[in-house]
Structure formats: structure tokens, C-alpha cells
Coordinates of C-alpha atoms in Angstrom, one line a residue:
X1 CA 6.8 -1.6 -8.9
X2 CA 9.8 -2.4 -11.1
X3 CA 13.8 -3.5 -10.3
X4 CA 14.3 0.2 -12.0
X5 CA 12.4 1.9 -9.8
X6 CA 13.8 0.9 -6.7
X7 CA 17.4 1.5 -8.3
X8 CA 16.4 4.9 -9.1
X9 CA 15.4 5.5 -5.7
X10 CA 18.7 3.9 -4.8
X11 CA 20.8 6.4 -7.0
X12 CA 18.8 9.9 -5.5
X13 CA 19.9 8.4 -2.1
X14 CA 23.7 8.6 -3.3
X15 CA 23.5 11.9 -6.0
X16 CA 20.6 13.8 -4.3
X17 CA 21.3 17.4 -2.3
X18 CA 23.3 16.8 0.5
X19 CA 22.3 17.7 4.0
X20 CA 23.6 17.0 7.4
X21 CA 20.9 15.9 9.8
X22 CA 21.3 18.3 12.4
X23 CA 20.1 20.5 9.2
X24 CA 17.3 18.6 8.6
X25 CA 15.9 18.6 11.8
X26 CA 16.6 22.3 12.6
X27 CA 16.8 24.4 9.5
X28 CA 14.9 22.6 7.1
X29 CA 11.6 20.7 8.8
X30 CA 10.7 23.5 11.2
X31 CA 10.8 26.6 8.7
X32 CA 9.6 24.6 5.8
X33 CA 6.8 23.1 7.5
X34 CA 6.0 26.7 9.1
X35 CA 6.0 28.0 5.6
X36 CA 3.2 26.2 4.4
X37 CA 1.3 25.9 7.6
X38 CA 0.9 30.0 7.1
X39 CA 1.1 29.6 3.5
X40 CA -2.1 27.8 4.1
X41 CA -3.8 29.3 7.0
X42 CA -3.8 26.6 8.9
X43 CA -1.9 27.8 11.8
X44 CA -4.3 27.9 14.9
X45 CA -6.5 25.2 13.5
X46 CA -6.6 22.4 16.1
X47 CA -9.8 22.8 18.3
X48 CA -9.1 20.2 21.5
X49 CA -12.7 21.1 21.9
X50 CA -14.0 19.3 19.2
X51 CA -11.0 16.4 18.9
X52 CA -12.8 14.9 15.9
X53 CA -12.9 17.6 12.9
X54 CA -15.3 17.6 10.5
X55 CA -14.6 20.9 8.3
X56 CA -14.4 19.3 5.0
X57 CA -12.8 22.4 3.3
X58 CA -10.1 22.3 6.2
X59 CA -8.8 18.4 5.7
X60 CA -8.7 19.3 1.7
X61 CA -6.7 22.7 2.6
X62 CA -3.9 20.4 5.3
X63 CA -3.8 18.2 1.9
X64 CA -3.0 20.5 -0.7
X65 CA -0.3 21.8 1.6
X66 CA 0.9 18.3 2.6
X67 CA 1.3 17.4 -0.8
X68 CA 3.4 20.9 -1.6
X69 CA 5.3 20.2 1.5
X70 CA 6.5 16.6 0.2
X71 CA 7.4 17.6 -3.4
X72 CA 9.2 20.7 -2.0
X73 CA 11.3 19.1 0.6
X74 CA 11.4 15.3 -0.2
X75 CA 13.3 12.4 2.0
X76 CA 16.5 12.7 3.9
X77 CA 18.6 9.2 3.6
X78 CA 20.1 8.9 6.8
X79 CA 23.0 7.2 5.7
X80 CA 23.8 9.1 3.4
X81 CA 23.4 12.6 4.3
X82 CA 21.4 13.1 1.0
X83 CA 17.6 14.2 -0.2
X84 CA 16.0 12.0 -2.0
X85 CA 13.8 14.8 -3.9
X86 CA 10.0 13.8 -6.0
X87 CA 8.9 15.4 -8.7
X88 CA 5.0 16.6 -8.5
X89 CA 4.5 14.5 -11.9
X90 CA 6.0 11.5 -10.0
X91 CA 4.1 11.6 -7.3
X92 CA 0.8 11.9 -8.6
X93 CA 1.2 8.9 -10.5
X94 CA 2.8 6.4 -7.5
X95 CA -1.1 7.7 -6.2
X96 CA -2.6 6.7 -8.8
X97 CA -0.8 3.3 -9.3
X98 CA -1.4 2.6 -5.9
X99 CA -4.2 -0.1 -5.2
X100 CA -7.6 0.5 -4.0
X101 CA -7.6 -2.8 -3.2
X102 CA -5.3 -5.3 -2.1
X103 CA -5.8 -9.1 -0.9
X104 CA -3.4 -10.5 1.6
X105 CA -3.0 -13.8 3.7
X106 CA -4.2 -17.0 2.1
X107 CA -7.6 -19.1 1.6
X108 CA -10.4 -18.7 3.9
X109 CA -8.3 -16.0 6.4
X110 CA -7.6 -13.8 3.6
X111 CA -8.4 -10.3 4.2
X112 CA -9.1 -7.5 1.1
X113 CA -7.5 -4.6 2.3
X114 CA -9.8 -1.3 0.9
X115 CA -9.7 2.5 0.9
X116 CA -12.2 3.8 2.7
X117 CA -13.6 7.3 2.7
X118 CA -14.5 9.5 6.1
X119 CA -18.1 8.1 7.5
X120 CA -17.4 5.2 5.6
X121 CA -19.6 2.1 6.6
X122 CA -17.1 -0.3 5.4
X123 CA -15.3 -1.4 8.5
X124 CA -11.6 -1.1 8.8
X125 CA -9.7 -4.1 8.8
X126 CA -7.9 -4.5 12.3
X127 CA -4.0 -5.5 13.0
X128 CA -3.3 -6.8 16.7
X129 CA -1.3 -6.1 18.8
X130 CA 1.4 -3.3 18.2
X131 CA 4.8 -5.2 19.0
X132 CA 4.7 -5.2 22.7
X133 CA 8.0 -6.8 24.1
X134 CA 6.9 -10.8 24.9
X135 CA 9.2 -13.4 26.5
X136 CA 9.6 -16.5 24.6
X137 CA 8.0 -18.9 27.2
X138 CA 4.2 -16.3 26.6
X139 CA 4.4 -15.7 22.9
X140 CA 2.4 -18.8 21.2
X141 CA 0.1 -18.6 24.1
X142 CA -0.6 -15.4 24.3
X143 CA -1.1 -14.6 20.7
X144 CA -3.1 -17.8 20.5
X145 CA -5.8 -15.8 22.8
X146 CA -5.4 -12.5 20.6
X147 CA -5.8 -14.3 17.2
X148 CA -8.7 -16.5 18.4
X149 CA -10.9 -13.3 18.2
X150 CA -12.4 -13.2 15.2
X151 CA -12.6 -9.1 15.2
X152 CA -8.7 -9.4 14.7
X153 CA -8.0 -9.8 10.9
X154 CA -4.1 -9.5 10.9
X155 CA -1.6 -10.5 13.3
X156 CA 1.4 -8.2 13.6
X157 CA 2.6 -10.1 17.2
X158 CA 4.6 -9.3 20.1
X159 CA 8.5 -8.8 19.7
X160 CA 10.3 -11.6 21.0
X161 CA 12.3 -10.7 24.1
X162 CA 14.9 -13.2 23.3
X163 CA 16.0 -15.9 21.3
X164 CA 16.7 -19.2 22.6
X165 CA 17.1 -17.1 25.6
X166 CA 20.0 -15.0 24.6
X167 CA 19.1 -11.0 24.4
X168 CA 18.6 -10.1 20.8
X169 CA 21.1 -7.3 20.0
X170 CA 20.6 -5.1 16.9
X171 CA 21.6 -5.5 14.1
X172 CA 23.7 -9.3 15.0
X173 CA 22.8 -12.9 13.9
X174 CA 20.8 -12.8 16.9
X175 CA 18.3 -11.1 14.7
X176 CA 18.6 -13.2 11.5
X177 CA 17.4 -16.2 14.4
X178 CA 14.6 -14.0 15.3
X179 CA 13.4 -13.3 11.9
X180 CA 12.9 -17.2 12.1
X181 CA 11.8 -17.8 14.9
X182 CA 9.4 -15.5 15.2
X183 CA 8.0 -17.1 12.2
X184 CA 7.9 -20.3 13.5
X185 CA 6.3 -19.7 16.7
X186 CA 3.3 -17.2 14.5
X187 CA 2.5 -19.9 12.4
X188 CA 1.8 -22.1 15.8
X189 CA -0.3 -19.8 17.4
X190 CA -2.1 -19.4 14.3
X191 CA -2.6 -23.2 13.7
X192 CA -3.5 -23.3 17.1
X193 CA -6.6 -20.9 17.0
X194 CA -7.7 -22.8 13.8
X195 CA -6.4 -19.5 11.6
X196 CA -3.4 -20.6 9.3
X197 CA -3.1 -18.7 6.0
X198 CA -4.4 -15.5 8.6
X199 CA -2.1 -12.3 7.0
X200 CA 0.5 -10.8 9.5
X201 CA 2.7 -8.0 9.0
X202 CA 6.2 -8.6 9.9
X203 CA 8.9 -8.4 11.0
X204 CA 8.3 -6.7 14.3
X205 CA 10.6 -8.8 16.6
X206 CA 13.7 -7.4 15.0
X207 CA 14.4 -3.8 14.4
X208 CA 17.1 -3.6 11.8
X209 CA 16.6 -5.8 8.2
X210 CA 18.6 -8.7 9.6
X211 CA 15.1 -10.3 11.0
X212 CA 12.9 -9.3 8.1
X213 CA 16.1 -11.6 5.9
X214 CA 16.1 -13.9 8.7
X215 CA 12.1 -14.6 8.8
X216 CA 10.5 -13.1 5.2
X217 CA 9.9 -14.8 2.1
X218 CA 12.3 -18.3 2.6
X219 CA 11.2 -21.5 3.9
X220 CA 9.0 -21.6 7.1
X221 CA 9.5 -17.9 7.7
X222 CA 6.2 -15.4 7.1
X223 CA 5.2 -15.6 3.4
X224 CA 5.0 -13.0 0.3
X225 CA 1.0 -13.1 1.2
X226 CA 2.0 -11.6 4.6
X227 CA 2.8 -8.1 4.8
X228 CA 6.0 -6.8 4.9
X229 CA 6.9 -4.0 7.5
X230 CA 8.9 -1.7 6.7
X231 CA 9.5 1.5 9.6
X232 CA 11.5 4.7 9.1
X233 CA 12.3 7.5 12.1
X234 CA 10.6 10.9 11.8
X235 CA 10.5 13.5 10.3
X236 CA 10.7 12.8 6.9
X237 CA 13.3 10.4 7.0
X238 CA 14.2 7.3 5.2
X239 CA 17.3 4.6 6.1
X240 CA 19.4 2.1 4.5
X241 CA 17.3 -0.6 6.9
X242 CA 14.5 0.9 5.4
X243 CA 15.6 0.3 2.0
X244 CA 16.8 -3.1 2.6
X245 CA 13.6 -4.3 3.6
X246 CA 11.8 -2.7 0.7
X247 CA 14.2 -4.6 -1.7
X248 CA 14.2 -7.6 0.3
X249 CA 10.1 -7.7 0.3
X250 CA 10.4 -6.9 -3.9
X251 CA 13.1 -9.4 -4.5
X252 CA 10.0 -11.9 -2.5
X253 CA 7.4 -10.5 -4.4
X254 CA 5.6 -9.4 -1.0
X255 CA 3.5 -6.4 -0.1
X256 CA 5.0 -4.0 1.9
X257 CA 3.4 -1.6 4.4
X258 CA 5.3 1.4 5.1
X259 CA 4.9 4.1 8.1
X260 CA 6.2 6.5 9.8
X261 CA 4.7 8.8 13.2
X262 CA 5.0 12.5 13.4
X263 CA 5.8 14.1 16.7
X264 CA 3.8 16.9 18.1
X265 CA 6.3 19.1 20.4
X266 CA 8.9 17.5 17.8
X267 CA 10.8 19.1 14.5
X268 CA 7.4 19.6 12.7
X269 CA 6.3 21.9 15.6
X270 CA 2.3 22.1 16.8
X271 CA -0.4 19.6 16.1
X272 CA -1.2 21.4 12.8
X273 CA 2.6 20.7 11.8
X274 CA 2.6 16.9 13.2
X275 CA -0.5 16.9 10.6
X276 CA 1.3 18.1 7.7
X277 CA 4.5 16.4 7.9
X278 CA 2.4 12.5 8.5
X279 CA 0.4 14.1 4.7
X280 CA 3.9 14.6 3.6
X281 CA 5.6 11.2 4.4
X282 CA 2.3 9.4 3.7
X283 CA 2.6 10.0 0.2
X284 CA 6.3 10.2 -0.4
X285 CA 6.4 6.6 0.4
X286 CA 4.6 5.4 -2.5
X287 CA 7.6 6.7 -4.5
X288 CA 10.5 6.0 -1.9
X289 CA 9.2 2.9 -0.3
X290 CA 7.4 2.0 -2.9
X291 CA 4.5 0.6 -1.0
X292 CA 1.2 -0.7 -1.2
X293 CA -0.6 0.7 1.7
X294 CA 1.1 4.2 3.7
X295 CA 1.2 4.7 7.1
X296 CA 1.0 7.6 9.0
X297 CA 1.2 7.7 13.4
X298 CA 0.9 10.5 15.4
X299 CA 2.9 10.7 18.3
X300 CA 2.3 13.4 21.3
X301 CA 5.6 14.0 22.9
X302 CA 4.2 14.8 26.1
X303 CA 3.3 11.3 27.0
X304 CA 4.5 9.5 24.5
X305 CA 0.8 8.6 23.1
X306 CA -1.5 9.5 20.9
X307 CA -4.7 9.3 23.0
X308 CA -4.9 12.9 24.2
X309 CA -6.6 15.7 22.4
X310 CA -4.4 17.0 20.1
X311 CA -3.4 14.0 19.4
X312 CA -7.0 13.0 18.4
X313 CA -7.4 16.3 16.7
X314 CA -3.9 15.3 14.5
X315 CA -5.3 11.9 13.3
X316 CA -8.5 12.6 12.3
X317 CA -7.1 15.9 10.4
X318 CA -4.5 13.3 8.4
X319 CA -6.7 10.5 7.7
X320 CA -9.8 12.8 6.8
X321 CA -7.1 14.4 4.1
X322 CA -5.8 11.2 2.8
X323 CA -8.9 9.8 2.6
X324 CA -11.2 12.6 0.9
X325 CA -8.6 13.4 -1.5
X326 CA -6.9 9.8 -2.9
X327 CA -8.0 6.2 -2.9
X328 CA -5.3 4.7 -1.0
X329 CA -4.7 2.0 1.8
X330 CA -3.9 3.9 4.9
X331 CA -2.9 2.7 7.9
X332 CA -2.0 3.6 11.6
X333 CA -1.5 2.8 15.1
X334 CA -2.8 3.6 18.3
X335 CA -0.4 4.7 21.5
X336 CA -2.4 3.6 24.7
X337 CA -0.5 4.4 27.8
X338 CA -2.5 2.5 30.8
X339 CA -1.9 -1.1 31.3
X340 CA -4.3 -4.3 30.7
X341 CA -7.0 -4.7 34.0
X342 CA -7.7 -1.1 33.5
X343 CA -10.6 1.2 32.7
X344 CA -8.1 3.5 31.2
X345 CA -6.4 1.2 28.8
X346 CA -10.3 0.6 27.6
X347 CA -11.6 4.2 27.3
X348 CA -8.0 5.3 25.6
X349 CA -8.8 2.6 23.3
X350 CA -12.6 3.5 22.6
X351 CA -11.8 7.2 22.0
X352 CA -8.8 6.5 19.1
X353 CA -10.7 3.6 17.3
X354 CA -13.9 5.5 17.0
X355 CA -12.0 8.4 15.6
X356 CA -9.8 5.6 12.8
X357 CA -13.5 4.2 12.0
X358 CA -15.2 7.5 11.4
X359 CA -12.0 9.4 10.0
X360 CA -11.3 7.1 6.9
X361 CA -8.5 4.7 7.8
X362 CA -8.4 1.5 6.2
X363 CA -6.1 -0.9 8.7
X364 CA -5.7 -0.1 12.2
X365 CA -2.7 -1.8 14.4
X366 CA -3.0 -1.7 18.1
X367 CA -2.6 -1.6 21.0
X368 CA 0.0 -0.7 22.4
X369 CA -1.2 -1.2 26.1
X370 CA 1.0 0.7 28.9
X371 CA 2.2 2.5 26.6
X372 CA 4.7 -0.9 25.4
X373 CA 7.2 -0.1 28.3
X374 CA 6.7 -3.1 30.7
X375 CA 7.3 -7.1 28.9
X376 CA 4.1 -9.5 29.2
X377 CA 1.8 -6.4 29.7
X378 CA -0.7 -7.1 26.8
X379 CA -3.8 -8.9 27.2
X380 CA -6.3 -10.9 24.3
X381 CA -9.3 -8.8 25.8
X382 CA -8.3 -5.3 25.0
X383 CA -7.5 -6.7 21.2
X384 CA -11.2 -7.9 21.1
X385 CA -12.4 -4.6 22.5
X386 CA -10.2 -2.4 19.9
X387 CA -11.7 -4.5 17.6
X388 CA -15.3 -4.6 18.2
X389 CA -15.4 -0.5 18.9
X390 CA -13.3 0.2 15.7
X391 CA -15.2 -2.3 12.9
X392 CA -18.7 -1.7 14.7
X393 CA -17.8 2.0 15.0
X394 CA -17.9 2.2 11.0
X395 CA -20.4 4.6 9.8
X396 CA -20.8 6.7 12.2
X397 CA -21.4 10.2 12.0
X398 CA -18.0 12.2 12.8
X399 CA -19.7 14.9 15.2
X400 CA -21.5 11.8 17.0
X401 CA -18.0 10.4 17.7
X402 CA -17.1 13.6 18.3
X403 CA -19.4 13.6 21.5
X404 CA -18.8 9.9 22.5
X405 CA -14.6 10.7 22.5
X406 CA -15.4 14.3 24.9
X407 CA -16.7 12.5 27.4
X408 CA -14.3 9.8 26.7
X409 CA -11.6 11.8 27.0
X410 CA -12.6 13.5 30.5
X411 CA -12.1 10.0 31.7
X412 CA -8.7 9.7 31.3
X413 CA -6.9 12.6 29.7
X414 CA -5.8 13.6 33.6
X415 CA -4.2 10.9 33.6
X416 CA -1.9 10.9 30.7
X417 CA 1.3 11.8 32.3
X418 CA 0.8 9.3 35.0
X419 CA -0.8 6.1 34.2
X420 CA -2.0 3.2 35.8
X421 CA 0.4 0.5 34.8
X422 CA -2.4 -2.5 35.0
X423 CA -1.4 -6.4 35.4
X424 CA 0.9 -8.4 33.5
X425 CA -1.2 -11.2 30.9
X426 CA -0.5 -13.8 33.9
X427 CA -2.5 -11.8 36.2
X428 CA -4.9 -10.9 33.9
X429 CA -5.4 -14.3 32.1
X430 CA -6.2 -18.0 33.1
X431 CA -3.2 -19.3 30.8
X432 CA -5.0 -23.3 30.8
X433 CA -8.3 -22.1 28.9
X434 CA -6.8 -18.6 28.1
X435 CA -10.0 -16.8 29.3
X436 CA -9.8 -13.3 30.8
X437 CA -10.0 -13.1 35.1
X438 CA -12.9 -11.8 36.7
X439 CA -11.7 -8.6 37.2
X440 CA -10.8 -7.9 33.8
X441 CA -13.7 -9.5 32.4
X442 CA -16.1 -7.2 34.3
X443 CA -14.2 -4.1 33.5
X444 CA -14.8 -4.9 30.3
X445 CA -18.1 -5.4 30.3
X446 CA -18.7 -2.4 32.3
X447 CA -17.0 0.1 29.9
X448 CA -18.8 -2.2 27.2
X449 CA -22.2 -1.3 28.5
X450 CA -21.4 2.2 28.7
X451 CA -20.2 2.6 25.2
X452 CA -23.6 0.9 24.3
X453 CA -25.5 3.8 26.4
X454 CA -23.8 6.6 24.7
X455 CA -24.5 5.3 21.4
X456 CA -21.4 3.2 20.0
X457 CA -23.6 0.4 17.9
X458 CA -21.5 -2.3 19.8
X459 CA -25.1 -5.2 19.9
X460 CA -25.3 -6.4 23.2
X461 CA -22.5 -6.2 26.1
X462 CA -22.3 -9.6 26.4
X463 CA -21.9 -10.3 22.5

């Protein structure tokens, strides 16, 4: 990564082709991603049947066409109304600089960040939880619980609801405080559960660059060692936000972790479309964003998850292409839509982290319980059961995960569009020893046991 790079980068977003975003979206994404979907023969592809694919030949084919798609079309600046385009020469080699490899965090909590390939028995390293809204009285406790579990290796945090009580409005000196503050009150929790120098990624309590200025890289706020978030809209899109935090996190000297999620029933069309589009942006990013580890999210539009079939059928598609074909750092999320104190919320959660493991992704942030509509909804146990069932799911076979998710899925996937909405961490939690209720506990333990009985390697339910 260089100063000239980024300005490079910089100058496309000013000089490049111009196009109007209404264009984007409807004349250029569709028919271009179309184009290579057929170019390809790989319309018709996604089997719901079998949500875990494993035809080789078929994630190379979605990866040749992903890679055609990103060099052809390139990166709409937002701001600018302009396409920031990539040569093929360019791109191949920010894939080949890109690290196989990559420490983060500090001393004994420091966590090497690998690729992994499909199968892989390497586990995946595990982010928790994906920046569900937390008010300010919760937040040290409640992420003291998460980060106390050992098979959490990052911490990415709630958002802050407020700060100092006043509502944090976008892009406003309220979010420069939150930046802060949320820095302040991580590095509590984490001294708390006996973690400091753990690796977060950051900043999620602020969704403009004012926080990630406001908490990154200065006194007291998250360090270079943590890992810098930067998130851009879909499809194909970059912003000047987006570019602010990528200079900010360079002018730091800090990793940055860049993402993305494709819709399905969005510009980019069917399943097989959402698949090509997350190829596309996964890799322009290591040119654009310049960043050390891509992400690509799936997003189905008719729930707002990315739990269903398709869905399933999307991720393990994009990670099984990125995976068998470079050597870089991916990452995703997962979109759970039933709340904490549910058996939902737990087999939603089983069924996407054994398809990460076995699919080839190499960090993992979630989850997202209740879909992140409801404040305070997020519990430590569901983090300790995304973790267990993604790192001990590692090595698997993908058609035996294939099996375990089926009758996974005919659990839950009725239930999609209408979803329990669960318990608040109050009702779910004893908030003087932070240890789960009853309930919640033998839920747990229940869907535990099961997952032991159909084969997920997960040592004893009571482990």
C-alpha cells in the first residue's frame, strides 16, 4: 500500500467515466451482470436442494466470470458520479500482494488471520457480535459476557445507541464522541474479561468517518493492531466515507477490512447474480480499498437475512470461488433473523456457520440476532454457540454439512418472514454474574445435543 496508490485511486474517482446512479443500478449492473451469468452458463445454477455446493468446476466457472465482471465494469464513486475502472494487470497483482497471513491485536490475544481453502481444517477465526444497536448503560456488561468466551477471537461490539445520552446523528460531532467513546468503553470490557490487546474491528458505532477519526489510531481510541472497518452500499459501489476511512486507517498504519453484501431480488438479479457481483466487489477492493482482508455478505431481500436457501446456496458459491482460486483473507457475516431465548436464532446460526467453516472463509462476524432491529436484543450465549459450531465445524466434509443444514433448514426456513423476536439480554441474562437464564441455557443445550447427534464434532454438550 503506498500514499500513490491511494491518490491514484483518488484521481479515477474525479476523471473516471461518468455515470449517474440511477444508471448504475438499472442499465449497467443488471445487463452486465446478466451478460456474464449467460456468458458463463451459470444461469439456473442454484440448487435450494442441495444449499451447500460442492461442484468444483462450477465455483472456478462463477470465478472466472466474477473476475471479468469486476475488470469490465469497475466501482461507481457515489459522490462523484464517476467509475473508478481496474485494469486486469492491476488487479491480479493487488491478489497477489495481498497477505496470506496477517497478525492483528497485541501479545497473548493476538490472532493470525489465514486463508483457508474449502474443507479446510484450520478453523476460521470468529468476530462477535455484528453491531447490534446497545444502550450505553448494557454495553461494557454485555460485551464483557460475549468477549469472556474464549471461541470469540475478535470483538467488533455493539453500536452505541447514544452518547452521553444524546442520539448520535450522522455525520455530526456526535459521532467524532462516539468514535471515542466507544473506544473507551471496548477497552473496559476487554480488561474486564482479562483480554486486553484482544483485536477488534472498528468503528461500528458510527456510520459515517467522523467515528472511525473520532475513535481510530489517536490516544485511547482502538489501535493500528485493531482492524479498521471500512463498509460501502451495494452493488459495486464505493463512497467518499469509504475512502476517508481507508486513508484515515493508512495515514495510522492500520489494517483495514473492507466489505460489502450483495442483494438477491436486488440490481444483480437471482442468487447466481448476488454470487457474481460479492466475486466482483471482493476483489476490486484490494485495488479501491486497498485492503488486507475482503469482505463479501449476501443479503436475501425477502427477509432481510441470509439464513434461507438461496441465501446459503449464494455464500457457499462465493467463498468456495474465492477460496479455490486465490490465497486471500475473506471475510463475512451472518443475517439471523429470530431473537436470543430462541431455538430459531440457534438453528439459523448452526446452518450459516457450518457452511463459512466448510466453504473456505477465513473470519466470520456475527450474529446479527433478530435480525439487529430491536436495541439490547443480543445475548453472550448465541456468540459462544456461533463460535463453537463454526471453529469445531472446520474440516468437515461439504456434502456432510450439506445434510446437517437440510434438516436444519426445515426447522426454521417457515419461519423466515415472521420471526420469533426472543428476549431482550436482561431477560435472557443474570446481569450480577452474567450467566445465561434457565431457559436459555437449556435451549442451548438442547439444540447443542442435537447438533452432536447429527454429526457436528461439537465434544460433549455440556463442554
Amino acid at each position: 500500500m503506498s500514499v500513490f496508490t491511494i491518490l491514484d485511486i483518488l484521481d479515477r474517482a474525479h476523471t473516471g467515466p461518468l455515470c449517474a446512479v440511477k444508471d448504475w443500478d438499472m442499465r449497467v449492473i443488471p445487463p452486465r451482470v446478466a451478460e456474464k451469468l449467460k456468458d458463463y452458463h451459470l444461469q439456473g445454477t442454484c440448487t435450494p436442494e442441495h444449499p451447500i455446493n460442492s461442484d468444483d468446476a462450477l465455483a472456478d466457472a462463477f470465478f472466472k466470470a466474477g473476475f471479468e465482471l469486476a475488470v469490465e465494469v469497475g466501482m461507481l464513486c457515489l459522490n462523484t458520479e464517476r467509475v473508478i475502472k481496474v485494469s486486469e494487470d492491476e488487479l491480479r497483482s493487488a491478489i497477489q500482494r495481498a497477505p496470506r497471513e496477517l497478525p492483528v491485536g497485541e501479545g497473548r490475544e493476538t490472532v493470525i488471520l489465514r486463508a483457508r481453502q474449502p474443507e479446510d481444517p484450520h478453523p476460521p477465526a470468529f468476530t462477535a457480535p455484528l453491531g447490534i444497536v446497545v444502550s450505553e448503560d448494557l454495553w461494557v456488561p454485555l460485551m464483557q459476557g460475549i468477549v469472556q468466551n474464549r471461541e470469540v477471537d475478535i470483538a467488533q461490539g455493539g453500536s452505541l445507541e447514544t452518547v452521553f445520552g444524546r442520539p448520535i446523528l450522522s455525520a455530526t460531532p456526535y459521532e467524532t464522541f462516539a468514535g471515542r467513546l466507544h473506544a473507551q468503553m471496548h477497552h473496559e470490557a476487554l480488561w474486564r474479561a482479562g483480554r486486553s490487546g484482544m483485536p477488534a474491528t472498528a468503528v461500528i458505532s458510527s456510520t459515517t468517518e467522523f467515528g472511525q477519526l473520532g475513535g481510530y489510531g489517536l490516544p485511547g481510541g482502538f489501535k493500528p493492531t485493531d482492524i479498521a472497518l471500512v463498509l460501502s452500499p451495494a452493488e459495486l459501489k464505493t463512497t467518499y466515507t469509504s475512502l476517508h476511512k481507508v486513508v484515515h486507517a493508512l495515514n495510522c498504519g492500520g489494517v483495514i477490512l473492507s466489505g460489502a453484501s450483495s442483494m438477491i431480488g436486488g440490481y444483480s438479479g437471482p442468487p447466481e447474480g448476488a454470487a457474481l457481483s460479492a466475486i466482483a466487489f471482493s476483489l476490486l477492493q484490494y485495488v479501491v480499498h486497498q485492503c488486507h482482508c475482503g469482505a463479501s455478505g449476501v443479503l436475501d431481500l425477502r427477509y432481510m437475512g441470509n439464513c434461507g436457501r438461496h441465501a446459503q446456496w449464494t455464500i457457499s458459491v462465493v467463498f468456495q470461488a474465492l477460496s479455490r482460486n486465490t490465497h486471500l483473507i475473506t471475510n463475512s457475516v451472518t443475517n439471523q433473523v429470530a431473537g436470543p431465548g430462541t431455538e430459531m436464532l440457534l438453528y439459523e446460526s448452526a446452518a450459516v456457520m457450518l457452511n463459512f467453516a466448510v466453504s473456505g472463509a477465513s473470519i466470520v462476524i456475527g450474529p446479527r440476532s433478530a435480525g439487529g432491529k430491536y436495541a439490547n436484543y443480543l445475548t453472550p450465549l448465541e456468540c459462544k454457540f456461533c463460535g463453537e459450531v463454526l471453529k469445531r465445524s472446520a474440516g468437515l466434509k461439504r456434502e456432510q454439512a450439506n445434510e446437517i443444514v437440510k434438516i436444519l433448514l426445515a426447522k426454521y426456513e417457515d419461519s423466515l418472514k415472521d420471526p420469533p423476536k426472543g428476549k431482550s439480554f436482561v431477560e435472557c441474562f443474570d446481569l450480577g454474574t452474567l450467566q445465561p437464564a434457565r431457559e436459555w441455557l437449556d435451549l442451548y443445550l438442547k439444540v447443542k445435543r442435537e447438533l452432536i447427534d447429527l454429526g457436528v464434532p461439537l465434544g460433549s454438550a455440556f463442554s
